[in-house]
Coordinates of C-alpha atoms in Angstrom, one line a residue:
M1 CA -15.9 -12.9 -6.3
K2 CA -17.1 -9.5 -5.2
H3 CA -14.8 -6.4 -5.8
N4 CA -15.0 -2.8 -5.9
L5 CA -14.6 -2.0 -9.5
K6 CA -18.2 -1.4 -10.3
F7 CA -19.5 2.2 -10.2
S8 CA -23.1 3.6 -9.5
A9 CA -24.2 6.9 -10.6
N10 CA -23.8 8.2 -7.1
D11 CA -20.2 6.8 -6.6
P12 CA -17.2 9.3 -6.6
E13 CA -15.0 9.1 -9.6
I14 CA -12.3 7.2 -7.7
K15 CA -12.5 4.7 -4.9
G16 CA -10.0 3.5 -2.4
F17 CA -7.4 1.1 -3.8
Q18 CA -8.8 -2.4 -4.9
E19 CA -5.4 -4.0 -4.5
V20 CA -1.7 -3.6 -3.7
L21 CA 0.8 -5.3 -5.8
F22 CA 3.8 -7.0 -4.1
S23 CA 6.8 -8.1 -6.4
V24 CA 8.1 -11.2 -4.7
S25 CA 11.1 -13.5 -5.3
N26 CA 9.1 -16.7 -4.2
I27 CA 5.4 -16.6 -4.9
E28 CA 4.9 -19.8 -3.1
R29 CA 6.2 -18.4 0.1
Y30 CA 3.9 -15.4 0.2
I31 CA 0.9 -17.4 -0.8
D32 CA 1.6 -19.6 2.2
F33 CA 2.0 -16.4 4.4
F34 CA -1.2 -14.9 3.3
T35 CA -3.3 -18.1 3.5
R36 CA -1.9 -20.2 6.3
V37 CA -0.5 -17.4 8.5
C38 CA -2.9 -14.4 7.9
G39 CA -5.9 -16.6 7.3
W40 CA -6.7 -15.1 3.8
V41 CA -7.8 -17.1 0.7
L42 CA -6.3 -17.5 -2.6
V43 CA -8.6 -16.1 -5.4
G44 CA -6.5 -17.4 -8.3
R45 CA -3.2 -17.6 -10.3
N46 CA -2.3 -16.7 -13.6
K47 CA 0.4 -15.6 -16.2
S48 CA 0.4 -12.1 -17.0
V49 CA -0.5 -10.9 -20.6
H50 CA 1.8 -9.1 -23.0
T51 CA -0.1 -5.8 -22.4
L52 CA 1.0 -5.5 -18.8
K53 CA 4.6 -6.1 -19.9
K54 CA 4.2 -3.1 -22.2
L55 CA 2.5 -1.1 -19.5
W56 CA 5.5 -1.9 -17.1
A57 CA 8.1 -1.2 -19.9
L58 CA 9.4 -4.8 -19.6
D59 CA 10.9 -6.9 -22.5
D60 CA 8.5 -9.6 -23.7
S61 CA 11.2 -12.3 -22.6
V62 CA 10.2 -11.6 -19.1
Q63 CA 8.0 -14.1 -17.5
I64 CA 5.4 -13.0 -15.0
E65 CA 3.3 -15.2 -12.6
E66 CA 0.7 -13.5 -10.4
A67 CA -1.6 -14.7 -7.5
L68 CA -4.4 -12.8 -6.2
L69 CA -5.3 -13.0 -2.4
Q70 CA -8.2 -11.6 -0.4
N71 CA -9.3 -11.5 3.2
E72 CA -12.5 -13.7 2.7
G73 CA -15.8 -11.7 2.7
D74 CA -14.0 -8.3 1.8
H75 CA -14.3 -6.7 -1.6
E76 CA -11.3 -4.4 -1.5
G77 CA -7.9 -4.2 0.0
F78 CA -6.6 -7.3 -1.9
A79 CA -2.9 -8.4 -2.3
R80 CA -1.6 -9.4 -5.7
L81 CA 1.7 -11.2 -5.7
V82 CA 3.9 -10.9 -8.8
Q83 CA 6.9 -13.0 -9.5
F84 CA 9.1 -11.9 -12.4
K85 CA 11.5 -14.3 -14.1
N86 CA 14.3 -13.9 -16.7
V87 CA 15.1 -10.5 -15.5
K88 CA 17.5 -8.8 -13.1
Q89 CA 16.1 -7.4 -9.9
R90 CA 16.9 -5.7 -6.8
Q91 CA 15.0 -4.7 -3.7
I92 CA 13.2 -1.5 -4.0
R93 CA 13.8 -0.5 -0.4
S94 CA 17.0 -2.4 0.5
A95 CA 18.5 -1.9 3.8
T96 CA 16.2 1.0 4.6
H97 CA 14.6 2.7 7.7
I98 CA 11.5 4.9 8.1
W99 CA 13.5 8.1 7.2
D100 CA 14.6 6.7 3.8
T101 CA 12.4 8.1 1.1
G102 CA 11.1 6.7 -2.2
G103 CA 8.6 3.9 -3.2
I104 CA 6.1 2.5 -0.7
F105 CA 7.2 1.9 2.9
D106 CA 4.5 -0.4 4.1
V107 CA 0.9 -1.5 4.0
N108 CA -1.5 -1.7 7.0
M109 CA -3.6 -4.5 8.2
R110 CA -5.6 -5.0 11.4
T111 CA -5.4 -7.9 14.0
P112 CA -7.5 -8.6 16.9
D113 CA -4.8 -10.0 19.2
M114 CA -1.6 -8.0 19.1
D115 CA 0.4 -9.9 21.7
N116 CA -0.1 -13.4 20.3
W117 CA 0.1 -12.2 16.6
Y118 CA 3.5 -10.6 17.1
R119 CA 4.9 -13.8 18.6
E120 CA 3.4 -15.8 15.8
L121 CA 5.0 -13.6 13.2
Q122 CA 8.3 -13.8 14.9
N123 CA 8.0 -17.6 14.8
E124 CA 7.4 -17.3 11.0
G125 CA 10.7 -15.4 10.6
W126 CA 9.4 -11.8 10.4
N127 CA 11.2 -9.2 12.4
G128 CA 9.8 -6.2 14.2
I129 CA 11.2 -2.8 13.4
S130 CA 10.3 -2.3 17.1
E131 CA 8.3 -4.0 19.7
P132 CA 4.4 -3.5 19.7
K133 CA 3.6 0.1 20.9
R134 CA 0.2 1.3 22.2
Y135 CA -0.5 5.0 21.6
V136 CA -3.1 7.5 20.9
F137 CA -3.4 8.8 17.3
G138 CA -6.0 11.6 17.2
I139 CA -9.2 9.9 18.5
Y140 CA -7.8 6.4 18.1
D141 CA -6.2 4.3 20.9
V142 CA -4.3 1.6 19.1
S143 CA -1.4 -0.7 19.4
E144 CA 0.9 -1.1 16.3
V145 CA 3.9 -3.0 15.2
L146 CA 5.9 -2.9 11.8
M147 CA 7.2 -6.2 10.8
K148 CA 9.6 -6.7 7.9
G149 CA 9.7 -10.0 6.0
P150 CA 11.3 -11.3 2.7
D151 CA 12.0 -9.0 -0.2
G152 CA 12.2 -6.0 2.2
I153 CA 8.3 -6.0 2.4
V154 CA 7.0 -4.1 5.6
I155 CA 3.5 -4.7 6.9
A156 CA 2.2 -2.6 9.8
F157 CA -0.2 -4.6 12.0
M158 CA -2.6 -2.6 14.2
Q159 CA -5.0 -3.5 16.9
R160 CA -7.8 -0.9 17.8
Y161 CA -8.9 -0.4 21.4
A162 CA -11.1 2.6 20.9
P163 CA -13.4 3.8 19.3
P164 CA -15.0 0.4 18.2
L165 CA -14.1 -0.7 14.7
K166 CA -16.7 -0.6 12.0
D167 CA -16.8 -2.4 8.7
F168 CA -14.2 -5.1 9.7
D169 CA -16.6 -8.0 10.4
H170 CA -14.7 -10.2 8.2
M171 CA -11.4 -10.0 10.3
K172 CA -10.2 -13.3 11.6
K173 CA -6.5 -13.2 12.2
T174 CA -5.9 -10.2 10.1
S175 CA -8.0 -7.7 8.1
R176 CA -7.8 -6.5 4.5
I177 CA -5.2 -3.9 3.5
F178 CA -6.8 -0.6 4.6
N179 CA -3.9 1.9 4.5
S180 CA -0.4 2.4 3.1
S181 CA 2.5 4.5 4.2
V182 CA 5.2 6.3 2.1
T183 CA 8.0 8.4 3.2
V184 CA 8.4 11.6 1.3
R185 CA 11.0 14.2 0.7
D186 CA 8.6 17.2 0.8
M187 CA 5.3 17.3 2.5
K188 CA 4.2 20.4 0.5
E189 CA 5.0 18.8 -2.8
S190 CA 3.2 15.6 -1.7
Y191 CA 0.2 17.7 -0.7
D192 CA 0.1 19.2 -4.1
F193 CA 0.4 15.9 -5.8
Y194 CA -2.3 13.9 -3.9
I195 CA -4.8 16.8 -3.1
N196 CA -4.4 19.3 -6.1
K197 CA -3.4 16.9 -8.8
L198 CA -5.1 13.6 -8.0
G199 CA -8.0 15.2 -6.3
F200 CA -7.8 13.1 -3.1
Q201 CA -9.3 14.4 0.2
M202 CA -7.6 15.0 3.5
F203 CA -8.7 12.4 6.1
F204 CA -6.2 13.1 8.9
Q205 CA -3.4 15.7 9.4
T206 CA -1.0 16.3 12.1
P207 CA 2.3 18.3 12.4
G208 CA 3.7 15.3 14.5
L209 CA 2.5 13.1 17.3
D210 CA 3.6 13.5 21.0
R211 CA 7.0 11.8 21.1
E212 CA 8.2 10.9 24.6
T213 CA 11.8 9.7 25.0
G214 CA 11.9 6.0 24.6
H215 CA 10.3 3.3 22.6
N216 CA 8.4 4.3 19.4
V217 CA 6.7 2.3 16.6
I218 CA 9.0 3.5 13.6
G219 CA 12.4 2.6 15.0
I220 CA 14.0 6.0 15.9
P221 CA 16.7 5.5 18.5
P222 CA 15.1 6.2 22.1
N223 CA 17.8 8.6 23.0
I224 CA 16.7 11.2 20.2
N225 CA 13.0 10.2 19.8
Q226 CA 11.8 13.4 21.6
D227 CA 13.8 15.6 19.4
I228 CA 12.4 14.2 16.1
T229 CA 9.2 15.6 14.4
V230 CA 7.2 13.5 12.0
P231 CA 4.3 15.3 10.2
I232 CA 1.7 13.0 8.9
D233 CA -1.1 13.4 6.2
I234 CA -3.6 10.7 5.5
V235 CA -5.4 11.0 2.2
R236 CA -8.3 9.1 0.5
P237 CA -10.0 9.5 -2.9
D238 CA -13.2 9.8 -1.0
K239 CA -14.0 10.4 2.7
D240 CA -16.1 7.4 3.0
N241 CA -13.7 5.0 1.3
F242 CA -10.9 2.8 2.8
G243 CA -7.8 2.5 0.9
S244 CA -6.0 5.5 2.0
I245 CA -2.3 6.7 1.6
E246 CA -0.4 8.0 4.5
Y247 CA 2.7 10.1 3.8
I248 CA 5.1 11.2 6.4
H249 CA 8.3 13.1 6.6
T250 CA 11.0 12.8 9.3
N251 CA 12.2 16.4 9.6
E252 CA 15.5 15.9 11.4
L253 CA 16.6 12.6 9.9
K254 CA 17.7 12.3 6.4
G255 CA 18.5 9.0 4.7
M256 CA 18.9 7.6 1.2
D257 CA 16.3 7.8 -1.5
C258 CA 15.0 4.8 -3.2
A259 CA 12.7 6.5 -5.9
E260 CA 14.5 5.3 -8.8
F261 CA 14.2 1.6 -7.9
A262 CA 10.4 1.8 -7.3
K263 CA 9.4 0.2 -10.4
P264 CA 8.8 -3.2 -12.1
P265 CA 10.5 -5.7 -11.8
N266 CA 12.2 -4.8 -8.6
L267 CA 11.3 -6.5 -5.3
G268 CA 9.0 -5.1 -2.6
I269 CA 5.7 -3.2 -2.3
L270 CA 5.4 -2.4 -6.0
M271 CA 2.2 -0.3 -6.7
Y272 CA -1.5 0.5 -6.0
R273 CA -4.5 -0.1 -8.1
F274 CA -7.3 2.5 -7.7
P275 CA -10.7 2.0 -9.4
V276 CA -11.7 4.9 -11.4
K277 CA -15.2 5.4 -13.1
D278 CA -14.0 6.9 -16.4
A279 CA -10.3 6.4 -17.2
E280 CA -10.2 8.7 -20.2
A281 CA -12.0 11.5 -18.4
Y282 CA -9.8 11.2 -15.3
A283 CA -6.6 11.1 -17.2
T284 CA -7.5 14.2 -19.2
K285 CA -8.2 15.9 -15.9
L286 CA -4.8 14.9 -14.6
K287 CA -3.0 16.3 -17.6
E288 CA -5.0 19.5 -17.4
R289 CA -3.8 19.9 -13.7
G290 CA -0.2 19.6 -15.0
L291 CA 0.6 16.0 -14.2
K292 CA 2.4 13.9 -16.7
L293 CA 1.2 10.2 -17.1
N294 CA 3.6 7.6 -16.5
S295 CA 2.0 5.2 -18.9
E296 CA -1.0 6.2 -21.4
I297 CA -4.2 4.3 -21.2
Q298 CA -4.1 0.6 -22.3
I299 CA -6.5 -2.3 -22.3
A300 CA -5.4 -5.4 -20.4
N301 CA -7.3 -8.6 -19.2
V302 CA -6.6 -8.9 -15.7
P303 CA -8.0 -12.0 -13.8
P304 CA -10.4 -12.2 -12.3
Y305 CA -11.9 -8.9 -13.1
G306 CA -11.8 -9.2 -17.0
D307 CA -10.8 -6.4 -19.3
L308 CA -9.5 -3.2 -17.7
K309 CA -8.5 0.2 -19.0
I310 CA -5.3 1.0 -17.2
F311 CA -2.8 4.0 -16.8
S312 CA -0.3 5.0 -14.3
V313 CA 1.2 8.0 -12.7
L314 CA 4.2 8.5 -10.5
S315 CA 4.2 10.4 -7.1
P316 CA 7.1 12.9 -6.6
D317 CA 8.8 10.0 -4.5
G318 CA 8.4 7.4 -7.2
V319 CA 5.2 5.7 -5.9
W320 CA 3.7 3.9 -8.9
I321 CA -0.1 4.3 -8.9
E322 CA -2.3 2.7 -11.4
F323 CA -6.0 3.7 -12.2
V324 CA -8.2 1.0 -13.6
Q325 CA -11.6 1.0 -15.2
L326 CA -13.6 -2.2 -15.4
I327 CA -15.0 -2.6 -19.1
D328 CA -18.4 -4.1 -18.9

């Protein structure tokens, strides 16, 4: 199986996320969703090792089953399903809206046929936050819909009309995960974290898209949509990589904050895993920039990659980010 954990001399020190981890209450249900519905393939299943329990601050009595899935032919943007047993859980973002902060709001996947795909998802029991909406986003002409499924997991599906897509040759019913959104309490604080602390690069930035009264993707009531401003930053470890993080803020709408729940073993979109060339060097750099590590470097065997050096950080909004280095 191809993956993106190996580095050449010319590669940047970090790549776009290799995988996104989903904490689910029923692993079989989500395996079925990704394989039968989305057209992905199951790479493998395994029981998590003790080291990961230590990394995630879980008691050894907790049982963990994992399943890794990929859009066949892609080497990044995987989904790792994690089911915890023998432990109390709650949804990370329970009964939330786009304006509620904390944790990861959604992941983004592409589809070549929005209309048929939307109806198929509805038939599978997924509900739209709104109907699909076509709009212009910078230079991009797209149609998008946000769908919520079991465990409070939200997936944004997008169809691109222009400019033509590149590097998505393997897309059948859906693509790999190429982006993920988080709703933040403070845009300046998030900019400092992702740009100044992590060293990511700005890919796209806007103080807010044009908002006409009426239907919108993110579920803001139509009668007040024109009065709401939503600044957006999209950042990547390197400008040429996929696996970006899109952080947004709803200026005029304030909700609840879920940051305290955004950790294992709670249910929902749990965390990102970014490949890093040298875990020790990068961890040291983060500390020098004033960032406290959420967990120090540990070594764990993570199928199918093998032994990894892993450490984690938390964003100001509780987003759990792991950096992993493949040990040859």
